[in-house]
Short mmCIF file of C-alpha atoms in Angstrom, two decimals:
data_model
loop_
_atom_site.label_atom_id
_atom_site.label_comp_id
_atom_site.label_asym_id
_atom_site.label_seq_id
_atom_site.Cartn_x
_atom_site.Cartn_y
_atom_site.Cartn_z
CA MET A 1 92.48 -42.56 54.22
CA GLN A 2 89.68 -40.48 55.17
CA LYS A 3 86.60 -42.44 56.15
CA LYS A 4 83.31 -41.02 56.48
CA LYS A 5 81.19 -41.58 59.72
CA THR A 6 77.98 -42.58 58.00
CA SER A 7 76.79 -43.26 54.43
CA LYS A 8 73.56 -41.64 53.22
CA LYS A 9 71.33 -41.23 50.09
CA LEU A 10 71.85 -38.32 47.95
CA TRP A 11 69.04 -35.82 49.28
CA ILE A 12 69.53 -33.48 46.21
CA ARG A 13 68.71 -36.33 44.01
CA SER A 14 65.39 -37.00 45.88
CA ALA A 15 64.73 -33.26 45.66
CA VAL A 16 65.24 -33.12 42.01
CA GLN A 17 63.13 -36.17 41.45
CA ILE A 18 60.30 -34.84 43.53
CA PHE A 19 60.40 -31.42 41.75
CA PHE A 20 60.19 -33.02 38.18
CA PHE A 21 57.41 -35.50 39.29
CA GLY A 22 55.44 -32.70 40.63
CA LEU A 23 56.03 -30.48 37.52
CA ILE A 24 55.08 -33.12 35.11
CA ALA A 25 52.00 -34.07 37.20
CA LEU A 26 50.86 -30.45 37.39
CA ILE A 27 51.28 -29.92 33.66
CA ALA A 28 49.33 -33.17 32.99
CA VAL A 29 46.55 -31.95 35.12
CA ASN A 30 46.54 -28.37 33.85
CA HIS A 31 46.35 -30.05 30.31
CA SER A 32 42.98 -31.81 31.21
CA LEU A 33 41.83 -28.68 32.86
CA ALA A 34 42.71 -26.56 29.79
CA GLU A 35 40.72 -28.81 27.56
CA GLU A 36 37.69 -27.91 29.68
CA GLY A 37 38.58 -24.31 29.56
CA ARG A 38 39.65 -24.26 33.31
CA GLY A 39 43.45 -24.37 32.95
CA ILE A 40 45.85 -22.33 35.39
CA ALA A 41 47.20 -19.46 33.46
CA PHE A 42 50.89 -19.34 34.71
CA LEU A 43 51.37 -23.08 34.18
CA SER A 44 52.21 -24.76 31.02
CA SER A 45 49.16 -26.78 29.75
CA ALA A 46 51.27 -28.79 26.96
CA SER A 47 50.27 -32.35 26.34
CA LEU A 48 52.42 -35.04 27.76
CA HIS A 49 53.68 -35.95 24.28
CA ALA A 50 54.88 -32.45 23.75
CA ILE A 51 57.19 -32.63 26.86
CA CYS A 52 58.42 -36.08 26.31
CA PRO A 53 61.91 -36.18 24.97
CA PHE A 54 61.45 -39.72 23.55
CA GLY A 55 58.79 -38.25 21.13
CA GLY A 56 61.58 -36.34 19.57
CA VAL A 57 63.46 -39.63 19.05
CA VAL A 58 60.68 -41.58 17.44
CA THR A 59 59.67 -38.57 15.05
CA LEU A 60 63.23 -38.18 13.68
CA TYR A 61 62.77 -40.57 10.91
CA GLN A 62 59.67 -38.71 9.73
CA LEU A 63 61.18 -35.43 10.39
CA VAL A 64 64.15 -36.19 8.10
CA THR A 65 62.15 -37.96 5.26
CA THR A 66 59.10 -35.73 5.14
CA GLY A 67 59.81 -32.63 7.12
CA THR A 68 56.72 -33.45 9.23
CA PHE A 69 56.28 -34.60 12.82
CA VAL A 70 54.57 -37.83 14.00
CA GLN A 71 51.11 -37.23 15.21
CA LYS A 72 50.83 -35.37 18.42
CA ILE A 73 54.61 -34.63 18.48
CA HIS A 74 55.81 -31.15 18.18
CA GLU A 75 59.02 -29.26 17.91
CA SER A 76 59.33 -29.06 21.79
CA SER A 77 59.91 -32.86 21.95
CA VAL A 78 62.84 -32.51 19.45
CA VAL A 79 64.42 -29.64 21.46
CA LEU A 80 64.12 -31.81 24.67
CA ALA A 81 65.38 -34.84 23.00
CA GLY A 82 68.51 -32.69 21.87
CA LEU A 83 68.97 -31.39 25.41
CA VAL A 84 68.70 -34.77 27.12
CA LEU A 85 71.24 -36.29 24.61
CA LEU A 86 73.51 -33.32 25.53
CA LEU A 87 73.41 -34.26 29.17
CA ALA A 88 73.71 -37.95 28.39
CA ILE A 89 76.88 -37.19 26.54
CA LEU A 90 78.26 -35.24 29.47
CA PHE A 91 76.86 -37.44 32.41
CA GLY A 92 75.38 -40.58 30.96
CA PRO A 93 71.74 -41.36 31.39
CA VAL A 94 71.24 -38.58 34.18
CA PHE A 95 67.74 -38.10 32.73
CA CYS A 96 66.73 -41.56 33.96
CA GLY A 97 68.35 -41.44 37.44
CA TRP A 98 67.22 -37.76 38.17
CA VAL A 99 64.39 -36.59 36.00
CA CYS A 100 62.35 -39.19 34.66
CA PRO A 101 58.92 -39.23 36.76
CA LEU A 102 58.42 -43.00 35.89
CA GLY A 103 61.73 -43.85 37.29
CA THR A 104 61.04 -41.87 40.36
CA VAL A 105 57.70 -43.73 41.03
CA GLN A 106 59.33 -47.09 40.65
CA GLU A 107 61.91 -46.07 43.26
CA TRP A 108 59.03 -45.03 45.60
CA PHE A 109 57.52 -48.44 45.13
CA GLY A 110 60.81 -49.93 45.45
CA LYS A 111 61.18 -48.51 49.03
CA LEU A 112 58.16 -50.43 50.13
CA GLY A 113 59.50 -53.72 48.35
CA LYS A 114 62.80 -53.09 50.41
CA LYS A 115 60.82 -53.10 53.56
CA ILE A 116 58.99 -56.19 52.78
CA PHE A 117 61.81 -58.36 51.38
CA ARG A 118 64.86 -56.65 52.83
CA LYS A 119 68.11 -58.26 51.56
CA ARG A 120 66.15 -60.37 49.07
CA TYR A 121 64.96 -57.25 47.33
CA ASN A 122 66.31 -56.75 44.03
CA HIS A 123 67.87 -60.13 43.79
CA PHE A 124 65.04 -62.39 42.78
CA ILE A 125 65.87 -62.83 39.18
CA PRO A 126 68.75 -65.31 38.52
CA GLN A 127 71.81 -63.48 37.14
CA LYS A 128 71.89 -65.61 34.04
CA ILE A 129 68.31 -64.75 33.06
CA ASP A 130 68.60 -61.20 34.30
CA ARG A 131 71.62 -60.58 31.94
CA VAL A 132 69.92 -61.67 29.01
CA LEU A 133 66.63 -59.70 29.88
CA ARG A 134 68.57 -56.58 30.01
CA TYR A 135 68.96 -56.65 26.32
CA LEU A 136 65.25 -56.73 25.88
CA ARG A 137 64.83 -53.09 25.79
CA TYR A 138 66.88 -52.86 22.63
CA LEU A 139 64.30 -54.87 20.94
CA VAL A 140 61.68 -52.63 22.35
CA LEU A 141 63.59 -49.60 21.08
CA GLY A 142 63.90 -51.04 17.48
CA TRP A 143 60.29 -52.00 17.43
CA VAL A 144 59.06 -48.57 18.49
CA ILE A 145 61.31 -46.73 16.07
CA TYR A 146 60.29 -49.08 13.16
CA MET A 147 56.59 -49.25 13.82
CA THR A 148 56.50 -45.35 14.27
CA ALA A 149 58.29 -44.94 11.08
CA ILE A 150 56.11 -46.94 8.86
CA SER A 151 52.86 -45.90 10.57
CA GLY A 152 53.57 -42.09 11.32
CA THR A 153 51.54 -42.61 14.44
CA LEU A 154 52.58 -42.94 18.29
CA ILE A 155 52.26 -46.66 18.44
CA PHE A 156 53.85 -46.91 21.65
CA SER A 157 51.55 -44.56 23.53
CA ASN A 158 49.06 -47.63 23.96
CA LEU A 159 51.94 -49.39 25.90
CA ASP A 160 53.52 -46.59 27.53
CA PRO A 161 53.33 -46.75 31.38
CA TYR A 162 54.65 -43.21 31.37
CA TYR A 163 51.63 -41.86 29.53
CA ALA A 164 49.22 -44.07 31.53
CA LEU A 165 50.70 -42.82 34.76
CA PHE A 166 49.79 -39.23 34.15
CA HIS A 167 46.70 -39.79 32.20
CA PHE A 168 44.88 -42.61 34.04
CA TRP A 169 42.16 -40.16 35.08
CA THR A 170 41.27 -39.03 31.60
CA GLY A 171 39.78 -42.38 29.89
CA GLU A 172 42.14 -41.75 27.04
CA VAL A 173 44.65 -44.44 28.20
CA ALA A 174 44.50 -47.88 26.38
CA VAL A 175 43.78 -50.93 28.64
CA THR A 176 47.27 -52.31 27.47
CA GLY A 177 48.90 -49.07 28.81
CA MET A 178 47.23 -49.47 32.17
CA ILE A 179 48.18 -53.16 32.32
CA VAL A 180 51.95 -52.28 31.72
CA LEU A 181 51.74 -49.64 34.29
CA GLY A 182 50.23 -52.08 36.85
CA VAL A 183 52.76 -54.77 35.98
CA THR A 184 55.72 -52.16 36.37
CA LEU A 185 54.53 -50.82 39.66
CA LEU A 186 53.97 -54.33 41.05
CA GLY A 187 57.30 -55.45 39.63
CA SER A 188 58.86 -52.57 41.42
CA LEU A 189 58.00 -54.17 44.72
CA VAL A 190 60.48 -57.12 44.02
CA VAL A 191 62.92 -55.66 41.32
CA GLU A 192 64.36 -52.05 41.39
CA ARG A 193 63.19 -50.07 38.30
CA PRO A 194 61.93 -53.20 36.22
CA TRP A 195 60.73 -50.90 33.39
CA CYS A 196 64.17 -49.14 33.20
CA LYS A 197 66.06 -52.48 33.41
CA TYR A 198 64.14 -54.53 30.90
CA ALA A 199 61.82 -52.65 28.64
CA CYS A 200 62.34 -48.84 28.42
CA PRO A 201 63.25 -47.97 24.88
CA TYR A 202 64.53 -44.42 25.76
CA GLY A 203 66.78 -45.82 28.57
CA ALA A 204 68.20 -48.16 26.00
CA LEU A 205 69.17 -45.37 23.70
CA LEU A 206 70.47 -43.18 26.54
CA GLY A 207 72.40 -46.16 28.00
CA VAL A 208 74.70 -46.29 25.00
CA THR A 209 76.03 -42.92 26.06
CA ASN A 210 77.63 -44.88 29.09
CA LEU A 211 80.28 -46.05 26.61
CA PHE A 212 81.56 -42.78 25.73
CA ARG A 213 80.32 -40.23 28.25
CA VAL A 214 82.59 -37.20 29.20
CA PHE A 215 82.14 -37.59 33.06
CA LYS A 216 82.44 -41.16 34.12
CA ILE A 217 81.99 -42.99 37.57
CA ARG A 218 85.35 -44.09 38.61
CA ARG A 219 86.58 -46.35 41.52
CA LYS A 220 90.07 -45.60 42.99
CA GLU A 221 91.50 -49.10 43.91
CA SER A 222 94.29 -47.46 46.18
CA SER A 223 91.64 -46.29 48.73
CA CYS A 224 88.96 -48.78 48.22
CA ILE A 225 88.18 -51.00 51.19
CA SER A 226 86.22 -53.54 49.34
CA CYS A 227 83.27 -53.04 51.46
CA ASN A 228 81.05 -53.77 48.32
CA LEU A 229 78.45 -51.18 49.43
CA CYS A 230 78.53 -49.59 46.03
CA SER A 231 77.71 -52.79 44.29
CA GLU A 232 74.97 -53.71 46.93
CA ASP A 233 73.18 -50.15 46.62
CA CYS A 234 73.32 -49.87 42.93
CA PRO A 235 69.61 -49.91 41.79
CA MET A 236 70.63 -51.38 38.40
CA ASN A 237 72.78 -54.17 40.03
CA ILE A 238 75.98 -52.99 38.38
CA GLN A 239 79.06 -54.56 40.08
CA VAL A 240 80.78 -51.22 40.74
CA SER A 241 83.30 -52.63 43.24
CA GLN A 242 84.77 -54.95 40.60
CA LYS A 243 85.21 -52.06 37.90
CA LYS A 244 87.66 -49.24 37.67
CA VAL A 245 85.49 -47.24 35.44
CA VAL A 246 81.71 -47.99 35.04
CA ARG A 247 80.85 -48.29 31.41
CA ASP A 248 77.73 -50.58 31.87
CA HIS A 249 74.95 -49.65 29.44
CA GLN A 250 72.47 -49.86 32.46
CA CYS A 251 74.06 -47.27 34.46
CA ILE A 252 71.45 -44.38 35.20
CA SER A 253 74.09 -41.96 36.76
CA CYS A 254 72.17 -41.78 40.04
CA LEU A 255 75.39 -41.35 42.03
CA GLU A 256 74.20 -43.46 44.81
CA CYS A 257 77.48 -45.69 44.57
CA THR A 258 79.76 -42.54 44.96
CA SER A 259 81.60 -41.27 47.94
CA GLU A 260 79.03 -38.49 48.28
CA ALA A 261 76.38 -41.21 49.07
CA VAL A 262 77.09 -44.94 49.96
CA CYS A 263 80.74 -45.21 49.60
CA PRO A 264 82.20 -44.92 53.25
CA VAL A 265 85.59 -43.60 51.87
CA ALA A 266 86.01 -40.16 50.49
CA ASP A 267 87.05 -39.66 47.03
CA THR A 268 86.97 -43.37 46.24
CA VAL A 269 83.98 -43.60 43.88
CA VAL A 270 83.64 -40.37 42.12
CA LEU A 271 82.16 -38.76 38.92
CA SER A 272 85.11 -37.53 37.23
CA ILE A 273 86.80 -36.64 33.95
CA GLY A 274 90.26 -38.01 33.54
CA GLU A 275 92.05 -40.30 36.10
CA LYS A 276 91.31 -38.16 39.14
CA MET B 1 88.42 -33.23 37.20
CA LYS B 2 85.72 -34.19 39.83
CA MET B 3 82.23 -33.30 39.56
CA ASN B 4 79.95 -33.51 42.54
CA ALA B 5 76.27 -34.14 42.81
CA ARG B 6 75.35 -30.44 43.37
CA ILE B 7 77.28 -29.01 40.43
CA MET B 8 75.86 -31.79 38.25
CA THR B 9 72.40 -30.77 39.41
CA ILE B 10 72.82 -27.15 38.50
CA VAL B 11 74.28 -28.14 35.22
CA VAL B 12 71.17 -30.50 34.55
CA LEU B 13 68.79 -27.62 35.49
CA VAL B 14 70.54 -25.07 33.51
CA VAL B 15 70.78 -27.16 30.29
CA LEU B 16 67.11 -28.23 30.53
CA PHE B 17 65.50 -24.89 31.53
CA GLY B 18 67.97 -22.75 29.75
CA GLY B 19 67.72 -24.87 26.55
CA ILE B 20 64.04 -24.53 26.77
CA ALA B 21 64.30 -20.60 27.30
CA LEU B 22 66.67 -20.43 24.42
CA ALA B 23 64.42 -22.53 22.15
CA THR B 24 61.49 -20.28 23.08
CA ALA B 25 63.43 -17.22 22.23
CA LEU B 26 64.31 -18.58 18.87
CA GLY B 27 60.72 -19.56 18.23
CA LEU B 28 61.41 -23.42 18.24
CA TRP B 29 59.48 -24.26 21.53
CA ASN B 30 56.14 -25.26 20.18
CA THR B 31 54.01 -27.62 22.27
CA GLU B 32 50.73 -27.59 20.16
CA ASN B 33 50.06 -27.63 16.49
CA THR B 34 49.92 -24.17 15.09
CA ARG B 35 46.35 -22.98 15.46
CA THR B 36 46.56 -20.38 12.60
CA PRO B 37 44.89 -21.19 9.35
CA THR B 38 46.91 -21.09 6.25
CA ARG B 39 46.50 -17.94 4.13
CA LEU B 40 45.22 -17.70 0.64
CA GLU B 41 47.80 -17.75 -2.10
CA LYS B 42 48.12 -15.82 -5.17
CA GLY B 43 45.75 -16.97 -7.78
CA ASP B 44 43.07 -18.45 -5.32
CA ALA B 45 40.85 -15.31 -5.65
CA ALA B 46 41.53 -11.64 -7.04
CA GLY B 47 42.02 -9.29 -4.22
CA GLU B 48 41.97 -11.92 -1.56
CA TYR B 49 45.70 -12.80 -1.50
CA GLY B 50 46.86 -13.04 2.22
CA GLU B 51 43.47 -13.60 3.87
CA TYR B 52 42.96 -16.58 6.11
CA ASN B 53 41.74 -19.57 4.27
CA PRO B 54 38.39 -20.63 5.36
CA GLU B 55 38.98 -24.03 3.91
CA ASP B 56 41.63 -24.51 6.75
CA ILE B 57 39.31 -24.08 9.43
CA ARG B 58 39.68 -27.29 11.63
CA GLY B 59 37.13 -28.94 13.76
CA SER B 60 39.29 -28.27 16.78
CA TYR B 61 38.98 -24.34 16.43
CA THR B 62 36.74 -22.82 18.93
CA PHE B 63 34.14 -20.35 17.78
CA THR B 64 36.23 -17.60 19.46
CA GLU B 65 39.24 -18.39 17.33
CA VAL B 66 36.95 -18.39 14.12
CA SER B 67 35.67 -15.15 15.11
CA LYS B 68 39.15 -13.78 15.88
CA PHE B 69 40.77 -15.04 12.73
CA PHE B 70 38.15 -14.19 10.25
CA GLU B 71 36.80 -10.96 12.15
CA ILE B 72 33.22 -12.10 12.30
CA PRO B 73 31.48 -10.89 15.32
CA LEU B 74 31.05 -13.83 17.89
CA ASP B 75 27.20 -12.97 18.18
CA GLU B 76 26.87 -13.29 14.55
CA LEU B 77 28.32 -16.77 14.65
CA ARG B 78 26.33 -17.72 17.74
CA LEU B 79 23.06 -16.66 15.97
CA ALA B 80 23.93 -18.35 12.68
CA PHE B 81 24.40 -21.69 14.33
CA GLY B 82 21.76 -21.32 16.94
CA LEU B 83 24.11 -21.63 19.95
CA PRO B 84 22.60 -20.89 23.32
CA GLU B 85 23.47 -17.73 25.03
CA ASP B 86 25.25 -19.34 27.96
CA ILE B 87 27.43 -21.61 26.06
CA ASP B 88 31.17 -20.87 26.29
CA MET B 89 32.36 -19.92 22.98
CA THR B 90 35.93 -19.95 23.96
CA VAL B 91 35.64 -23.77 24.41
CA PHE B 92 32.86 -25.00 22.02
CA ARG B 93 34.60 -26.16 18.91
CA THR B 94 33.33 -26.10 15.27
CA GLY B 95 33.54 -29.94 15.23
CA ASP B 96 31.18 -30.00 18.24
CA LEU B 97 28.37 -28.98 15.95
CA GLU B 98 28.16 -32.41 14.51
CA SER B 99 26.42 -33.67 17.46
CA LEU B 100 24.37 -30.56 18.30
CA TYR B 101 21.31 -31.20 16.08
CA GLY B 102 20.95 -34.96 17.06
CA ASP B 103 18.27 -36.67 15.21
CA GLN B 104 16.89 -33.70 13.36
CA LEU B 105 19.09 -34.62 10.46
CA SER B 106 19.00 -37.41 8.13
CA GLU B 107 21.94 -39.83 7.55
CA ASP B 108 23.32 -38.07 4.45
CA GLN B 109 23.00 -34.63 6.19
CA GLU B 110 25.43 -32.91 8.48
CA ILE B 111 26.00 -29.65 10.18
CA GLY B 112 29.53 -29.42 11.38
CA ASN B 113 32.89 -27.88 10.69
CA GLY B 114 32.24 -27.90 6.90
CA SER B 115 29.20 -25.81 7.48
CA VAL B 116 31.29 -23.17 9.42
CA LYS B 117 33.80 -23.20 6.55
CA LEU B 118 31.05 -22.45 3.97
CA PHE B 119 29.41 -19.71 6.40
CA VAL B 120 32.69 -18.00 6.80
CA ALA B 121 33.73 -18.13 3.18
CA LEU B 122 30.35 -16.69 1.95
CA TYR B 123 30.16 -14.12 4.94
CA LYS B 124 33.69 -12.89 4.04
CA GLY B 125 33.26 -13.24 0.14
CA LEU B 126 36.11 -15.52 0.13
CA PRO B 127 36.62 -18.42 -2.43
CA PHE B 128 34.83 -21.79 -1.52
CA PRO B 129 34.12 -24.65 -3.83
CA LEU B 130 30.34 -25.17 -4.07
CA THR B 131 30.75 -28.74 -5.38
CA GLU B 132 29.96 -30.94 -2.47
CA PRO B 133 26.61 -30.74 -0.23
CA GLU B 134 27.24 -28.55 2.75
CA TYR B 135 24.39 -27.80 4.96
CA LEU B 136 23.69 -24.63 6.85
CA PRO B 137 21.03 -23.78 9.47
CA GLU B 138 18.34 -21.54 8.14
CA ALA B 139 19.54 -18.67 10.47
CA ALA B 140 23.01 -18.83 8.81
CA ALA B 141 21.65 -18.75 5.41
CA GLU B 142 19.33 -15.65 6.28
CA ILE B 143 22.34 -13.82 7.70
CA LEU B 144 24.30 -14.43 4.46
CA LYS B 145 21.45 -13.49 2.16
CA ALA B 146 20.94 -10.28 4.26
CA ARG B 147 24.53 -9.12 3.48
CA GLY B 148 23.46 -9.01 -0.31
CA ASN B 149 26.85 -10.09 -1.67
CA LEU B 150 25.96 -13.53 -3.06
CA ASP B 151 25.59 -14.36 -6.73
CA ASP B 152 22.83 -16.42 -8.19
CA GLU B 153 24.75 -19.75 -8.25
CA THR B 154 25.44 -19.37 -4.46
CA LEU B 155 21.86 -18.38 -3.60
CA ALA B 156 20.57 -21.59 -5.39
CA PHE B 157 23.15 -23.52 -3.43
CA LEU B 158 22.00 -22.17 -0.25
CA ASP B 159 18.45 -22.80 -0.94
CA GLN B 160 19.25 -26.49 -1.84
CA TYR B 161 21.23 -26.98 1.22
CA THR B 162 19.56 -24.99 3.90
CA LEU B 163 18.05 -26.93 6.97
CA GLN B 164 15.34 -25.97 9.52
CA VAL B 165 16.81 -27.19 12.65
CA THR B 166 16.73 -26.19 16.41
CA ALA B 167 19.53 -26.34 18.69
CA PRO B 168 19.30 -27.37 22.40
CA GLU B 169 18.17 -24.23 24.43
CA ASN B 170 20.94 -24.03 26.83
CA ALA B 171 24.51 -25.21 27.63
CA GLU B 172 23.30 -27.96 29.71
CA ALA B 173 21.14 -29.40 27.04
CA VAL B 174 24.07 -29.18 24.71
CA GLU B 175 26.20 -31.14 26.92
CA ALA B 176 23.59 -33.79 27.20
CA VAL B 177 23.15 -34.07 23.53
CA GLN B 178 26.92 -34.36 23.13
CA ALA B 179 27.15 -37.03 25.84
CA GLU B 180 24.53 -38.98 23.98
CA ALA B 181 26.16 -38.72 20.81
CA GLU B 182 29.61 -39.69 22.29
CA GLU B 183 27.87 -42.69 23.92
CA GLU B 184 26.36 -43.84 20.65
CA HIS B 185 29.78 -43.34 18.72
CA THR B 186 31.50 -45.43 21.33
CA GLU B 187 29.11 -48.21 21.09
CA SER B 188 29.09 -48.34 17.33
CA GLY B 189 32.87 -48.47 17.42
CA SER B 190 32.98 -46.33 14.52
CA ALA B 191 36.44 -46.05 12.82
CA GLU B 192 35.10 -44.56 9.65
CA SER B 193 35.89 -40.92 9.68
CA VAL B 194 38.92 -39.07 8.32
CA ASN B 195 40.01 -36.17 10.42
CA GLY B 196 43.06 -33.92 10.63
CA ASN B 197 45.25 -36.67 12.23
CA THR B 198 44.34 -39.56 9.92
CA THR B 199 47.45 -40.65 7.97
CA PHE B 200 47.28 -42.59 4.60
CA LYS B 201 48.62 -45.59 6.45
CA GLN B 202 45.40 -45.48 8.54
CA VAL B 203 43.29 -45.06 5.32
CA LEU B 204 45.00 -48.17 3.78
CA ASP B 205 44.56 -50.23 6.87
CA ALA B 206 40.86 -49.31 6.68
CA GLY B 207 40.80 -51.29 3.48
CA VAL B 208 40.93 -48.52 0.86
CA PRO B 209 43.21 -49.76 -2.10
CA GLU B 210 46.17 -47.56 -3.03
CA GLU B 211 44.92 -47.28 -6.67
CA ARG B 212 41.68 -45.80 -5.34
CA ILE B 213 43.55 -43.21 -3.07
CA VAL B 214 45.84 -42.15 -6.06
CA GLU B 215 42.60 -41.75 -8.30
CA ILE B 216 40.94 -39.62 -5.56
CA LEU B 217 44.01 -37.43 -5.11
CA GLY B 218 44.80 -37.30 -8.80
CA MET B 219 48.43 -37.55 -7.72
CA GLU B 220 50.99 -40.25 -7.10
CA MET B 221 50.64 -42.13 -3.75
CA PRO B 222 52.04 -39.96 -1.04
CA ASN B 223 54.45 -41.22 1.76
CA HIS B 224 52.01 -43.42 3.98
CA ILE B 225 53.09 -41.71 6.99
CA LEU B 226 51.75 -38.34 5.99
CA THR B 227 48.42 -37.04 7.38
CA VAL B 228 45.85 -36.59 4.43
CA LYS B 229 45.14 -33.14 5.80
CA ASN B 230 48.71 -32.01 5.48
CA PHE B 231 49.13 -33.42 2.07
CA CYS B 232 45.97 -31.73 0.82
CA LEU B 233 47.17 -28.44 2.26
CA GLU B 234 50.59 -28.67 0.85
CA ASN B 235 49.26 -29.55 -2.68
CA GLY B 236 46.40 -27.31 -2.91
CA LEU B 237 43.60 -30.05 -2.77
CA PRO B 238 40.31 -29.22 -0.95
CA PHE B 239 40.57 -31.48 2.25
CA SER B 240 36.85 -31.50 2.79
CA THR B 241 36.46 -33.31 -0.74
CA VAL B 242 39.32 -35.64 -0.25
CA LYS B 243 38.19 -36.59 3.17
CA GLY B 244 34.44 -37.17 1.80
CA ALA B 245 35.68 -39.37 -1.01
CA LEU B 246 37.98 -41.48 1.39
CA GLU B 247 35.24 -41.89 3.93
CA ALA B 248 32.99 -43.08 1.26
CA GLU B 249 35.54 -45.68 0.26
CA ILE B 250 35.91 -46.74 3.89
CA THR B 251 32.28 -47.17 4.45
CA GLY B 252 31.64 -48.62 1.00
CA GLU B 253 28.97 -46.12 0.28
#
């Protein structure tokens, strides 16, 4: 058995998260500048709606039934939705764990929460309640798709913390959106990724791919030393140490449980296709 | 087969950015509404088939875009609508005209995007329905008359709907007038306008009965999630007329 000397966070994931957060923030700022005629030429000035893959999901009904897009949504959103779905079929909701800037911000707030609450962090909500709350995001998904379909407007943008995060300086954000963002960020101080766990409609949709994704997270029982670090470090509180294959609908493919990160034994928790 | 984080990162980046590059190459990567007006179709006007349709000038078009699409010198547009020399025509939109003349207009008068449509159509000799009141500043009417291609009916229409107005003298004053209008709009909480983004659902929600919408359109009730503007364009209806009629229903005038 080959045991690693130290376990560590995946630096490459942090780098990718910072890159996408910076990219989206720059595009959002450039969009505001472009509206004033001061946009930066080499950078995209697309609206946030145009580069949000969830827009491609909520417009599908209208696209199929009338051949048009929901207000403020464009072809780019549908293209992105397709690409993210392809990635999810391969690796699960890797978009949530590696790309989504709202998830990244929640993790940054979570780091502060971990310093404050230490071991109690991410374990405040009783398991019974938590388990039920985890299905709330499917209700949100159903509501958003239904309301968008019957109204032809982006109903969700008034509640969307992602939109609020990158537009708070514009005066275009509804009060409800700012409240949801505030609650999400404050909640991140006690629970890791509360929006992703309990309310994100896009996470709900992508989470379904965990049931049939091509590359799955697998735990090799023969080399596992039952240290439980994989379960303890999982931001979504999945009991990885009790599973051979992670098929939990909440997995965000962050790979923090794997032998590349927290698992101290090499080749024991891995992302793989097939048994090995 | 095992997949490590580095390889997965490369796959993620290649799929996302490669996919965007491919979509761009195929012409599928559009991040904004097409800003090109529709073109006149056969039967709209003899000899004008294929020209950009002035009726499709949107309030979000800048004066520079109007100048480019319809090949009208920018200075001519500036003069027609009394815009100050220092105003940035690449930013100032035709819809911004609505707040420009402030309290010089009575409640039933407006100089806005509709005025630009009328001016462009007459300037280019393109078809435009002279059925609804559409006001122009005096300078615009003078430019059109000087081109000498208007018939008697159009001249009479211009005489009836020409207004003597004075625009703010510089860009700073324009901004001040716009800020004031914006403030008034916010205070009044107005939700009475129909614009390019308004859906039939929103019109229904504003209290206009379905039968009345059917009557205005002269067609069966469209899918509620369609925008009024798209429906009009696809069915050859004059958006300005439909918009005016729906707004009148909403305000109860």
